[in-house]
PDB file of C-alpha atoms in Angstrom:
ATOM      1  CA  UNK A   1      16.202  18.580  17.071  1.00  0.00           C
ATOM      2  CA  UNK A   2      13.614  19.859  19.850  1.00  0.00           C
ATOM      3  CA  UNK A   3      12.704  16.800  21.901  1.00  0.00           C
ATOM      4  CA  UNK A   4       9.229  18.203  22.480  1.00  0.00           C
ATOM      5  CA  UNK A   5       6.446  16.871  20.198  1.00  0.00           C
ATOM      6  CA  UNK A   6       6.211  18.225  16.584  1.00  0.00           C
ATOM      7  CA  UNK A   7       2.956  17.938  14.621  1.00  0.00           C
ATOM      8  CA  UNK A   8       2.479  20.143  11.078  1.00  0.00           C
ATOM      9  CA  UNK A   9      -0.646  20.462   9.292  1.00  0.00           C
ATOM     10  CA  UNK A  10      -0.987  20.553   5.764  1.00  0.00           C
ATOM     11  CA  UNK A  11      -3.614  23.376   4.478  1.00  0.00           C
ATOM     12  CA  UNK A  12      -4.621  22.704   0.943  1.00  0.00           C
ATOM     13  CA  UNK A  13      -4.605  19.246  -0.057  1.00  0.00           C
ATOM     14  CA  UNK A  14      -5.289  17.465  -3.684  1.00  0.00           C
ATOM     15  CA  UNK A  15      -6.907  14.444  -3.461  1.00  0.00           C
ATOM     16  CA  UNK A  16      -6.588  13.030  -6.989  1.00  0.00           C
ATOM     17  CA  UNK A  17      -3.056  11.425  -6.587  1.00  0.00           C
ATOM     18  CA  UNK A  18      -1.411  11.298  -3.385  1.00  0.00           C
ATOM     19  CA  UNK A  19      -1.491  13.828  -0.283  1.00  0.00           C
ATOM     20  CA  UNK A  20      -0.644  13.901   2.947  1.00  0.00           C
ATOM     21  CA  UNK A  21      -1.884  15.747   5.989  1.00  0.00           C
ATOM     22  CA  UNK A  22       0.612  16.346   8.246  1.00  0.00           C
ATOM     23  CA  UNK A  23       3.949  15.306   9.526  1.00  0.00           C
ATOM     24  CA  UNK A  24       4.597  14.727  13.181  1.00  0.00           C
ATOM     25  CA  UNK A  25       7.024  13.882  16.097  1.00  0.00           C
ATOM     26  CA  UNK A  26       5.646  11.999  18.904  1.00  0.00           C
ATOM     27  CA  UNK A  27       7.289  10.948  22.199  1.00  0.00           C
ATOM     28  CA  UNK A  28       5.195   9.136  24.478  1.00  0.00           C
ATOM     29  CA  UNK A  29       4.752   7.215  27.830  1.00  0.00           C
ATOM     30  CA  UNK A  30       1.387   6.178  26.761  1.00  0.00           C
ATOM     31  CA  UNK A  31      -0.668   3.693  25.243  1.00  0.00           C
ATOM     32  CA  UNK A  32      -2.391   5.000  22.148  1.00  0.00           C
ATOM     33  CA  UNK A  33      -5.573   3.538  20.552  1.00  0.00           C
ATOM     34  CA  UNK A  34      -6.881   4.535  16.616  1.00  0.00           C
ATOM     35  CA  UNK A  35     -10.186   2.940  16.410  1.00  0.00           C
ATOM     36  CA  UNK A  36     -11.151   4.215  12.896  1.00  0.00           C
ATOM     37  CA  UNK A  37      -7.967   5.776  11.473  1.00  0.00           C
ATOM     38  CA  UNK A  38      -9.388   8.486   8.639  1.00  0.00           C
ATOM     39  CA  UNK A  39      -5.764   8.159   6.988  1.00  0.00           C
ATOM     40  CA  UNK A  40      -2.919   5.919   6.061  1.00  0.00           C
ATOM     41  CA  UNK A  41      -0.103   6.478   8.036  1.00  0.00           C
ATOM     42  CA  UNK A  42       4.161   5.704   7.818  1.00  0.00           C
ATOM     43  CA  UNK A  43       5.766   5.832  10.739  1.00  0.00           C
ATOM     44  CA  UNK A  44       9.649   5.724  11.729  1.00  0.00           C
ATOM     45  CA  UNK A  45      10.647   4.885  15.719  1.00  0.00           C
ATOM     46  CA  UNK A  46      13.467   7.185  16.339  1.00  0.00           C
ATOM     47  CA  UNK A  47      14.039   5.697  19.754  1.00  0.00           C
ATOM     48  CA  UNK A  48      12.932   3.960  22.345  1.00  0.00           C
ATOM     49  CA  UNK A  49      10.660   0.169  22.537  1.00  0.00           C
ATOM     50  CA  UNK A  50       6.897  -0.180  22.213  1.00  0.00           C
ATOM     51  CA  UNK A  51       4.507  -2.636  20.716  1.00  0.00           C
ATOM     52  CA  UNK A  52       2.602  -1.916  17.409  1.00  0.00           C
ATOM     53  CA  UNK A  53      -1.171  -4.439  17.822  1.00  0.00           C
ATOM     54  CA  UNK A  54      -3.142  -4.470  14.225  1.00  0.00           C
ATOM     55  CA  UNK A  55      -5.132  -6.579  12.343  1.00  0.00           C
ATOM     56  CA  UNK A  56      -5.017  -9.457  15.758  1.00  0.00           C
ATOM     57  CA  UNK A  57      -0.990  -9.138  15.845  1.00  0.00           C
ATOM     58  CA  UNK A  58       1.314  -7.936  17.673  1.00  0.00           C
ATOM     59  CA  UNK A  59       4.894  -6.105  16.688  1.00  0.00           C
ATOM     60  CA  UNK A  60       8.033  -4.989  18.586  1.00  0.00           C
ATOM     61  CA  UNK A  61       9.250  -1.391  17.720  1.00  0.00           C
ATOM     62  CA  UNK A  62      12.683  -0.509  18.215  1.00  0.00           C
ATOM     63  CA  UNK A  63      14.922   2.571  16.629  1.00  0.00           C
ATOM     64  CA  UNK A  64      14.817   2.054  12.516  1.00  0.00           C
ATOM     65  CA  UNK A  65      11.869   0.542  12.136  1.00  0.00           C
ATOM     66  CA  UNK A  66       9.468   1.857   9.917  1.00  0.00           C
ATOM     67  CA  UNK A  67       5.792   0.852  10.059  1.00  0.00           C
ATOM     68  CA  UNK A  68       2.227   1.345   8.825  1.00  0.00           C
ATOM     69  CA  UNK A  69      -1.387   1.684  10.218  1.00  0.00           C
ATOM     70  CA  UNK A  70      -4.164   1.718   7.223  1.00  0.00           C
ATOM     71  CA  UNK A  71      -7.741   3.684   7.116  1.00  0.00           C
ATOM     72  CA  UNK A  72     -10.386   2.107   8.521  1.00  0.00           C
ATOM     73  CA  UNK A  73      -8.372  -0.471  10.304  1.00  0.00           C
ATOM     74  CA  UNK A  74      -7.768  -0.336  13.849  1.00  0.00           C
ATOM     75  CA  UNK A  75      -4.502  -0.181  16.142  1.00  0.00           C
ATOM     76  CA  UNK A  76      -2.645   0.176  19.002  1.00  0.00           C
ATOM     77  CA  UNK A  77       0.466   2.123  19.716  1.00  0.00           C
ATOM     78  CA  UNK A  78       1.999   1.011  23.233  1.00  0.00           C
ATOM     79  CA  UNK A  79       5.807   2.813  24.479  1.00  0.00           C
ATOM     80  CA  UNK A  80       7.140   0.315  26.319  1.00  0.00           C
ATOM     81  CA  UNK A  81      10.223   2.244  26.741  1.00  0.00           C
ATOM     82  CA  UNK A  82      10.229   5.688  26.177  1.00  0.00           C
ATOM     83  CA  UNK A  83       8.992   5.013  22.324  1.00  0.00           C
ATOM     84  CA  UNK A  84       9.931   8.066  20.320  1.00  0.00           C
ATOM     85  CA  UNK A  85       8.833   8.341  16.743  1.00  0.00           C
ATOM     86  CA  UNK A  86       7.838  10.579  13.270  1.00  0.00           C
ATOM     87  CA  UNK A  87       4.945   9.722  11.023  1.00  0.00           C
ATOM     88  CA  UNK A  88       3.141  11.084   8.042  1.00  0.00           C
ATOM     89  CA  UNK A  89      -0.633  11.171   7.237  1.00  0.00           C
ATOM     90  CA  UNK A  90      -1.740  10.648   4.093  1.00  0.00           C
ATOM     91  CA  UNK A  91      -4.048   9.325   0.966  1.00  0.00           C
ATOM     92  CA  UNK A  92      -4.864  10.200  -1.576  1.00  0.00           C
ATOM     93  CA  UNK A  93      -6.233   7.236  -5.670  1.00  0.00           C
ATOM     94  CA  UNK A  94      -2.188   6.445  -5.777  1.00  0.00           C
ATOM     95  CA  UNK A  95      -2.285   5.200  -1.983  1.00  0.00           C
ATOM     96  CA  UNK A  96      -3.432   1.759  -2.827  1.00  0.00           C
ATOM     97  CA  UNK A  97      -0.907   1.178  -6.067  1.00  0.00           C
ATOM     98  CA  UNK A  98       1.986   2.010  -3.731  1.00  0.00           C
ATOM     99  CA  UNK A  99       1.270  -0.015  -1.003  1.00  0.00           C
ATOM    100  CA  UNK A 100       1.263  -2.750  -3.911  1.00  0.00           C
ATOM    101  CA  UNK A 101       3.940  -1.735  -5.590  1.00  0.00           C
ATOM    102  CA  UNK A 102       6.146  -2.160  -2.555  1.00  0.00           C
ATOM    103  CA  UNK A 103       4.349  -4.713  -1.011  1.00  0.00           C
ATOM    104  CA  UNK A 104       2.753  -3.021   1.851  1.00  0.00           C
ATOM    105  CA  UNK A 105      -0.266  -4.682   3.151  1.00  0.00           C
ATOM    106  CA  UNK A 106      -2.249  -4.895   6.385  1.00  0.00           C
ATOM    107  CA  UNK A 107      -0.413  -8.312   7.141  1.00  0.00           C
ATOM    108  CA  UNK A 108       3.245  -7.154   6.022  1.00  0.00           C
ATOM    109  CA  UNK A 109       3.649  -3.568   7.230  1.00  0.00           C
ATOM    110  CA  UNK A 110       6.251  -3.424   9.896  1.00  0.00           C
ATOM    111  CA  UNK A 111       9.970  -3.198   8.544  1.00  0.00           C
ATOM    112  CA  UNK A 112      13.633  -3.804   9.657  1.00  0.00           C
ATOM    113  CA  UNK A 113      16.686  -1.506   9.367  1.00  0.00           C
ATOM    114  CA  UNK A 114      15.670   1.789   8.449  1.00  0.00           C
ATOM    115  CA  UNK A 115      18.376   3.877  11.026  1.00  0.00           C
ATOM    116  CA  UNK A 116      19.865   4.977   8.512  1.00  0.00           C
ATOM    117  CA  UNK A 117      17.438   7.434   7.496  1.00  0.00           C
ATOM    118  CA  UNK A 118      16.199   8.562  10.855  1.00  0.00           C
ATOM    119  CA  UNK A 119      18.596  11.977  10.375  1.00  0.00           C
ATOM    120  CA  UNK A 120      16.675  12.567   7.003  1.00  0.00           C
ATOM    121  CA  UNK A 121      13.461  12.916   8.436  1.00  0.00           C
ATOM    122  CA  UNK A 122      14.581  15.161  11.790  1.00  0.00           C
ATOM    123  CA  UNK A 123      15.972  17.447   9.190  1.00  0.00           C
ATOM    124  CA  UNK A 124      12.798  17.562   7.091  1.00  0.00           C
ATOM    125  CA  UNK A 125      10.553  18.149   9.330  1.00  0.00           C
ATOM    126  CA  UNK A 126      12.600  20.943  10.928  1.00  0.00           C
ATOM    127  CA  UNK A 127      12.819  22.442   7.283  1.00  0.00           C
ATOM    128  CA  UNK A 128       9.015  22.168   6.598  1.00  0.00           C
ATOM    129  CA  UNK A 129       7.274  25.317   7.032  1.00  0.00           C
ATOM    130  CA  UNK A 130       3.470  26.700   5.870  1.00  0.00           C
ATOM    131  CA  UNK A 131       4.835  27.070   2.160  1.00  0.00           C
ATOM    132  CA  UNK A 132       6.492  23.636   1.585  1.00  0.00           C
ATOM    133  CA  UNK A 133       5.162  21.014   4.074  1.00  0.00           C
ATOM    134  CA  UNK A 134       2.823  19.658   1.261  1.00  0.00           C
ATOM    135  CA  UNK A 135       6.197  19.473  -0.900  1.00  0.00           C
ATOM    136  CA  UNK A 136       8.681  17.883   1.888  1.00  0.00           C
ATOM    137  CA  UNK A 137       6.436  15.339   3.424  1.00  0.00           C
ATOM    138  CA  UNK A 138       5.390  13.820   0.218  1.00  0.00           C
ATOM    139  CA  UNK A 139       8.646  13.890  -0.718  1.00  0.00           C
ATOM    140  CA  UNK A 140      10.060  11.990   2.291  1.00  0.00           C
ATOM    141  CA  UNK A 141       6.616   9.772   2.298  1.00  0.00           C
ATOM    142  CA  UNK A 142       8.001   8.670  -1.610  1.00  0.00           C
ATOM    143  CA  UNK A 143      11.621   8.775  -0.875  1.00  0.00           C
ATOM    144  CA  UNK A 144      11.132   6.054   1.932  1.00  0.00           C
ATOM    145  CA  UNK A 145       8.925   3.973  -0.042  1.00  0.00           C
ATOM    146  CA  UNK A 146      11.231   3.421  -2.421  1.00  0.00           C
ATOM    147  CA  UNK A 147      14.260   3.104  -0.287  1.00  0.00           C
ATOM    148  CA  UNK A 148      12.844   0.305   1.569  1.00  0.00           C
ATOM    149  CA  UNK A 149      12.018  -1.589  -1.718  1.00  0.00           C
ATOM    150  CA  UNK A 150      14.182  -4.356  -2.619  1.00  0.00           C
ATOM    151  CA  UNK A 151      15.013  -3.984  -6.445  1.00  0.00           C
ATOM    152  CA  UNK A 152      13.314  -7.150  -6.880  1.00  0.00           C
ATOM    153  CA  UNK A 153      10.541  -8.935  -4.756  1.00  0.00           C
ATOM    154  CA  UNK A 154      12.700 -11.884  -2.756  1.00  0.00           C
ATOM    155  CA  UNK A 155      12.310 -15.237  -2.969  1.00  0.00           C
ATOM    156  CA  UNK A 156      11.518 -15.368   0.470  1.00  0.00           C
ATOM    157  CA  UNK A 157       9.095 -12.365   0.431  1.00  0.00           C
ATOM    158  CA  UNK A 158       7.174 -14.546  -2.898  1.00  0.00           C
ATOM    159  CA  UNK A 159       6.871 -16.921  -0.416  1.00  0.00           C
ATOM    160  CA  UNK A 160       5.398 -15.179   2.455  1.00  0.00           C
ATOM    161  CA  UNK A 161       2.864 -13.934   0.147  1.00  0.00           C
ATOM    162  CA  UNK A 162       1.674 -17.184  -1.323  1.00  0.00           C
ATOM    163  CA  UNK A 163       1.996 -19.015   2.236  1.00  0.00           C
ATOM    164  CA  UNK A 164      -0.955 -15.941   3.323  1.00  0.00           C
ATOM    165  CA  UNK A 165      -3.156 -16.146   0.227  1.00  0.00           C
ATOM    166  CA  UNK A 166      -3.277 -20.447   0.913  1.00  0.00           C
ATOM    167  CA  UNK A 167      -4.224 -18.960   4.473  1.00  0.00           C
ATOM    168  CA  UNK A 168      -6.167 -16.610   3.436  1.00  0.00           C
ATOM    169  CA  UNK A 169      -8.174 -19.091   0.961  1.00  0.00           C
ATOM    170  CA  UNK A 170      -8.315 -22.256   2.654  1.00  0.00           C
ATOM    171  CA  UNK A 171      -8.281 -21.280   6.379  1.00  0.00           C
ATOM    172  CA  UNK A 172     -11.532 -22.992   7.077  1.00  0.00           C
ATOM    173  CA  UNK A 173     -10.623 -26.735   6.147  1.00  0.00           C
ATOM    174  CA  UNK A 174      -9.838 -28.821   8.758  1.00  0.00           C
ATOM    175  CA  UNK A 175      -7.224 -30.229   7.244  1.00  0.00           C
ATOM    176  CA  UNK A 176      -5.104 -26.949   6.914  1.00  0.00           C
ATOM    177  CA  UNK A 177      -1.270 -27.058   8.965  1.00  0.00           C
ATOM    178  CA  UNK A 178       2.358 -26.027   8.465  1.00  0.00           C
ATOM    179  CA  UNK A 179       2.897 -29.362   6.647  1.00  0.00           C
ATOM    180  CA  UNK A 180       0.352 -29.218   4.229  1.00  0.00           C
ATOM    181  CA  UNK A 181       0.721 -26.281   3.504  1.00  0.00           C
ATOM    182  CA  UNK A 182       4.783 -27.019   2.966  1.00  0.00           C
ATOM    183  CA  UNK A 183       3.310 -29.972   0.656  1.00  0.00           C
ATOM    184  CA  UNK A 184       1.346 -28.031  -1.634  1.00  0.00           C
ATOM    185  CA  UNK A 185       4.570 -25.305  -2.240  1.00  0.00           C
ATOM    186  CA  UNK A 186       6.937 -28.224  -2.252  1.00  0.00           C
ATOM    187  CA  UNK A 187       9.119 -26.716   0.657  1.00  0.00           C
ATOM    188  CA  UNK A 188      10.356 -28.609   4.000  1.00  0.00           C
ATOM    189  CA  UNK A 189       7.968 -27.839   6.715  1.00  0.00           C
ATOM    190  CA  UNK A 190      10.966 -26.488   8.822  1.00  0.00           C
ATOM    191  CA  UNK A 191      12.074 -24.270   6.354  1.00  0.00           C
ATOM    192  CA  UNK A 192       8.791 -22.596   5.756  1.00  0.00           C
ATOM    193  CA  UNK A 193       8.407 -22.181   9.743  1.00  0.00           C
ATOM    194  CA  UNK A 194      11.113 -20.401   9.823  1.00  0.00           C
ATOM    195  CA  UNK A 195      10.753 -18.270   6.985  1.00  0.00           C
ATOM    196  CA  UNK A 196       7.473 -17.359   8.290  1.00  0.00           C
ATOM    197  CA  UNK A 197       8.710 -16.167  11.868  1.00  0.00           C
ATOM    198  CA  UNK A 198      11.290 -14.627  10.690  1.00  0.00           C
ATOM    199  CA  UNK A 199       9.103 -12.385   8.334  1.00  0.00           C
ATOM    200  CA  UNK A 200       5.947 -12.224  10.098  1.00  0.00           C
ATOM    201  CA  UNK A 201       7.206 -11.976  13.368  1.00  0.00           C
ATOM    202  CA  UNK A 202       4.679 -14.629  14.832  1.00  0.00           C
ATOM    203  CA  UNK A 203       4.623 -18.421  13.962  1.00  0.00           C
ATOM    204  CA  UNK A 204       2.618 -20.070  11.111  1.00  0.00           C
ATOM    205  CA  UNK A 205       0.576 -21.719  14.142  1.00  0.00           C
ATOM    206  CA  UNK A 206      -0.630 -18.507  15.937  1.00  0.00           C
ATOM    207  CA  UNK A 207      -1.129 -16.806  12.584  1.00  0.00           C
ATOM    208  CA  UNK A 208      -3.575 -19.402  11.479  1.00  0.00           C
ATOM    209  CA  UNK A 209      -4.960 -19.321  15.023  1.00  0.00           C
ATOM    210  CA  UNK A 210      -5.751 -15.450  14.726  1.00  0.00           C
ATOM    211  CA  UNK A 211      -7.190 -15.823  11.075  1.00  0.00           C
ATOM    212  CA  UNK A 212      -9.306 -18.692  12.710  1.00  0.00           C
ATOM    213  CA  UNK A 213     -10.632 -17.299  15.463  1.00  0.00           C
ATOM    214  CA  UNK A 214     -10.999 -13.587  13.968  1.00  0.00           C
ATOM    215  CA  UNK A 215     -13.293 -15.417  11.119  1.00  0.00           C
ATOM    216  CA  UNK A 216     -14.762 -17.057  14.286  1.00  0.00           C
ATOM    217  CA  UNK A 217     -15.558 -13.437  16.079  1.00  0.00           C
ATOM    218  CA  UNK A 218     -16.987 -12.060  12.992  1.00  0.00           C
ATOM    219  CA  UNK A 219     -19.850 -14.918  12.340  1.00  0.00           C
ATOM    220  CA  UNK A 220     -20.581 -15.026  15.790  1.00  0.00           C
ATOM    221  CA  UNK A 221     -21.575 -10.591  15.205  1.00  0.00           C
ATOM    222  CA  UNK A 222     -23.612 -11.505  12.148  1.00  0.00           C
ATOM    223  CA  UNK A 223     -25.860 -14.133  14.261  1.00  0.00           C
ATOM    224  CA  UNK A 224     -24.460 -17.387  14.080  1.00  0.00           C
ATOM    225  CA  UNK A 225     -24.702 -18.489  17.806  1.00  0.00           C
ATOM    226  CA  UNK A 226     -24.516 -22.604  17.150  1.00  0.00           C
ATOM    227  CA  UNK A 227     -21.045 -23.295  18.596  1.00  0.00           C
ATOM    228  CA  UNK A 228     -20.248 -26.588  16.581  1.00  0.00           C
ATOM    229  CA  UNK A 229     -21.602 -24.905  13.605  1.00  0.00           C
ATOM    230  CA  UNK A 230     -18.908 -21.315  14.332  1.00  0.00           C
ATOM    231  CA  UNK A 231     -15.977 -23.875  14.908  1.00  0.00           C
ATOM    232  CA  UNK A 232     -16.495 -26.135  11.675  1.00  0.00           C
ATOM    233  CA  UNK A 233     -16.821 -22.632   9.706  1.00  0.00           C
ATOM    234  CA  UNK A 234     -13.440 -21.737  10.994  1.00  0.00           C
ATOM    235  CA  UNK A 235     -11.010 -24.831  10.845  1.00  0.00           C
ATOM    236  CA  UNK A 236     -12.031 -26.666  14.290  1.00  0.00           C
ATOM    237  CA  UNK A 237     -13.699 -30.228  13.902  1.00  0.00           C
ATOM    238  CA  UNK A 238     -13.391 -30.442  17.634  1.00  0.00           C
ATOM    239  CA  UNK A 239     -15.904 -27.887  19.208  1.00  0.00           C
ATOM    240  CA  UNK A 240     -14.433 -27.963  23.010  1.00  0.00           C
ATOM    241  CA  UNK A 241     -10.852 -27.510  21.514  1.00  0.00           C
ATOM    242  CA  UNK A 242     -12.275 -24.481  19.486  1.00  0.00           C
ATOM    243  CA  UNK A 243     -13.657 -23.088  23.123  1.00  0.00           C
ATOM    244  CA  UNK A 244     -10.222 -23.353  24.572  1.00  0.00           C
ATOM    245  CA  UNK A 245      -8.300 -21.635  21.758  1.00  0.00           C
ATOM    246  CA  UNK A 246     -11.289 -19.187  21.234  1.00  0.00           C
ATOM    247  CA  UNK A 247     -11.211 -18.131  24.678  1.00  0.00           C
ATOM    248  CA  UNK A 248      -7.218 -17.810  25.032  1.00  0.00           C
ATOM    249  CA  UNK A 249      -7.341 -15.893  22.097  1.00  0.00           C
ATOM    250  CA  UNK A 250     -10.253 -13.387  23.056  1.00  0.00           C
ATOM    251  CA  UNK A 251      -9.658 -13.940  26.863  1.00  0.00           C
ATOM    252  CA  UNK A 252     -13.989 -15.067  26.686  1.00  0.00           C
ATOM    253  CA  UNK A 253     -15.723 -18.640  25.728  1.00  0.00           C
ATOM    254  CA  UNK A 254     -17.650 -18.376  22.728  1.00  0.00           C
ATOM    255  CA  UNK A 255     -20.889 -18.584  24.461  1.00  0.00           C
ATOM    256  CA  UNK A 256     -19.497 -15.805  27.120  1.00  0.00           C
ATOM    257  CA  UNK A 257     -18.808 -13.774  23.968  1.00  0.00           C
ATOM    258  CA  UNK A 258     -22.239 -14.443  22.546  1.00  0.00           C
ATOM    259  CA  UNK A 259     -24.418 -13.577  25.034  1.00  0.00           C
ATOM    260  CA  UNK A 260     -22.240 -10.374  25.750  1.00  0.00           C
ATOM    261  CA  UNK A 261     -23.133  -9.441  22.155  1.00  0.00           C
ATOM    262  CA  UNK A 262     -27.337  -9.980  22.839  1.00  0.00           C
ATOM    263  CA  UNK A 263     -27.064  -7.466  26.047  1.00  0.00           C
TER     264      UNK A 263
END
């Protein structure tokens, strides 16, 4: 396969199931930023390191792992080490009951394992041509999908999911910590850390910290400038702690961040 950059367009394109919009090969020494991606987007790392940064985290790429980037949300691509890597475009009404289906989300979308196929995709995109691109990169876009699904959602991957939505729906009581959070799902706190890193790729502490302080960013843009008040709305009792954690987090103090949001 050429080692120079491949990128194929799609030309007509129905939009009432699923389509994609072109299939590429990307090797870069760069740092790449999507601030408003118009597309979904799979992605295989052929070879090479980088860092994939979305949604507040952070991800290692290495050779077989497949990822995602979503429309409308924004990202960062950094090589690291010579990052290599293939990706598809693509929407389309089915996009959203696939990502269910196979339980690909904004907060799960970077997966393990996946060398095996990295031969499958050189030769496909080598194959495509003008008449069948639409035809072989929606079928490799479906034919990884469903390779990467487990024939039945794992106990541990239940867990993840319900671990998030107590996250997700509870984030702004005080109260809210690994070992409650073990306490309400009946697991040992240990067990549940661990499950977490080792699915998440980030501990159950700096995942509620980014939830936190992202929920923190976003009432401070839609006016709410009382500091105590911003803190309490996002977990923190302790205002000055919230200032530390806010500013390691954003690398500015709450009020540096508010008053560079009223120039």
């Amino acid at each position: 396969m050429s080692t120079n950059n491949i990128c194929k367009f799609i030309s007509k394109i129905n939009e009432d199931n699923i389509y994609t919009k072109n299939f590429v090969f990307e090797k870069s020494e760069k740092t790449f930023t999507n601030t408003f991606p118009e597309n979904n987007s799979i992605y295989l790392v052929i070879n090479g390191k980088g860092n994939l940064t979305i949604n507040g985290f952070s991800y290692k790429l290495t050779s077989g792992k497949i990822f995602y980037t979503f429309q409308k949300i924004p990202y960062t691509i950094e090589s690291t080490d010579s990052l290599k890597y293939m990706y598809i475009t693509f929407n389309g009404k089915r996009s959203d009951e696939l990502f269910t289906r196979f339980g690909v989300s904004v907060k799960n979308c970077v997966f393990d394992g996946h060398e095996g196929i990295i031969s499958f995709w050189q030769n496909a995109i080598i194959k495509a041509g003008e008449r069948n691109l639409d035809l072989i990169s929606e079928a490799v876009l479906l034919y990884t999908l469903g390779e990467m699904a487990p024939s039945n959602p794992s106990d541990e991957s239940l867990l993840i999911n319900s671990i998030t939505k107590i996250i997700d729906d509870n984030y702004t009581d005080v109260e809210l910590n690994l070992q409650t959070v073990a306490d309400k799902l009946g697991y040992n706190s240990k067990y549940i850390s661990r499950v977490f890193k080792d699915n998440m790729g980030v501990t159950f502490s700096s995942y509620l910290t980014n939830v936190r302080i992202q929920n923190a960013v976003f009432l401070i843009e839609q006016g709410v400038t009382a500091i105590k008040n911003v803190a309490l709305l996002s977990g923190y009792k302790d205002p000055f702690y919230f200032s530390s954690v806010f500013k390691s987090v954003t690398g500015k103090s709450p009020r540096q961040y508010i008053e560079d949001i009223k120039k």
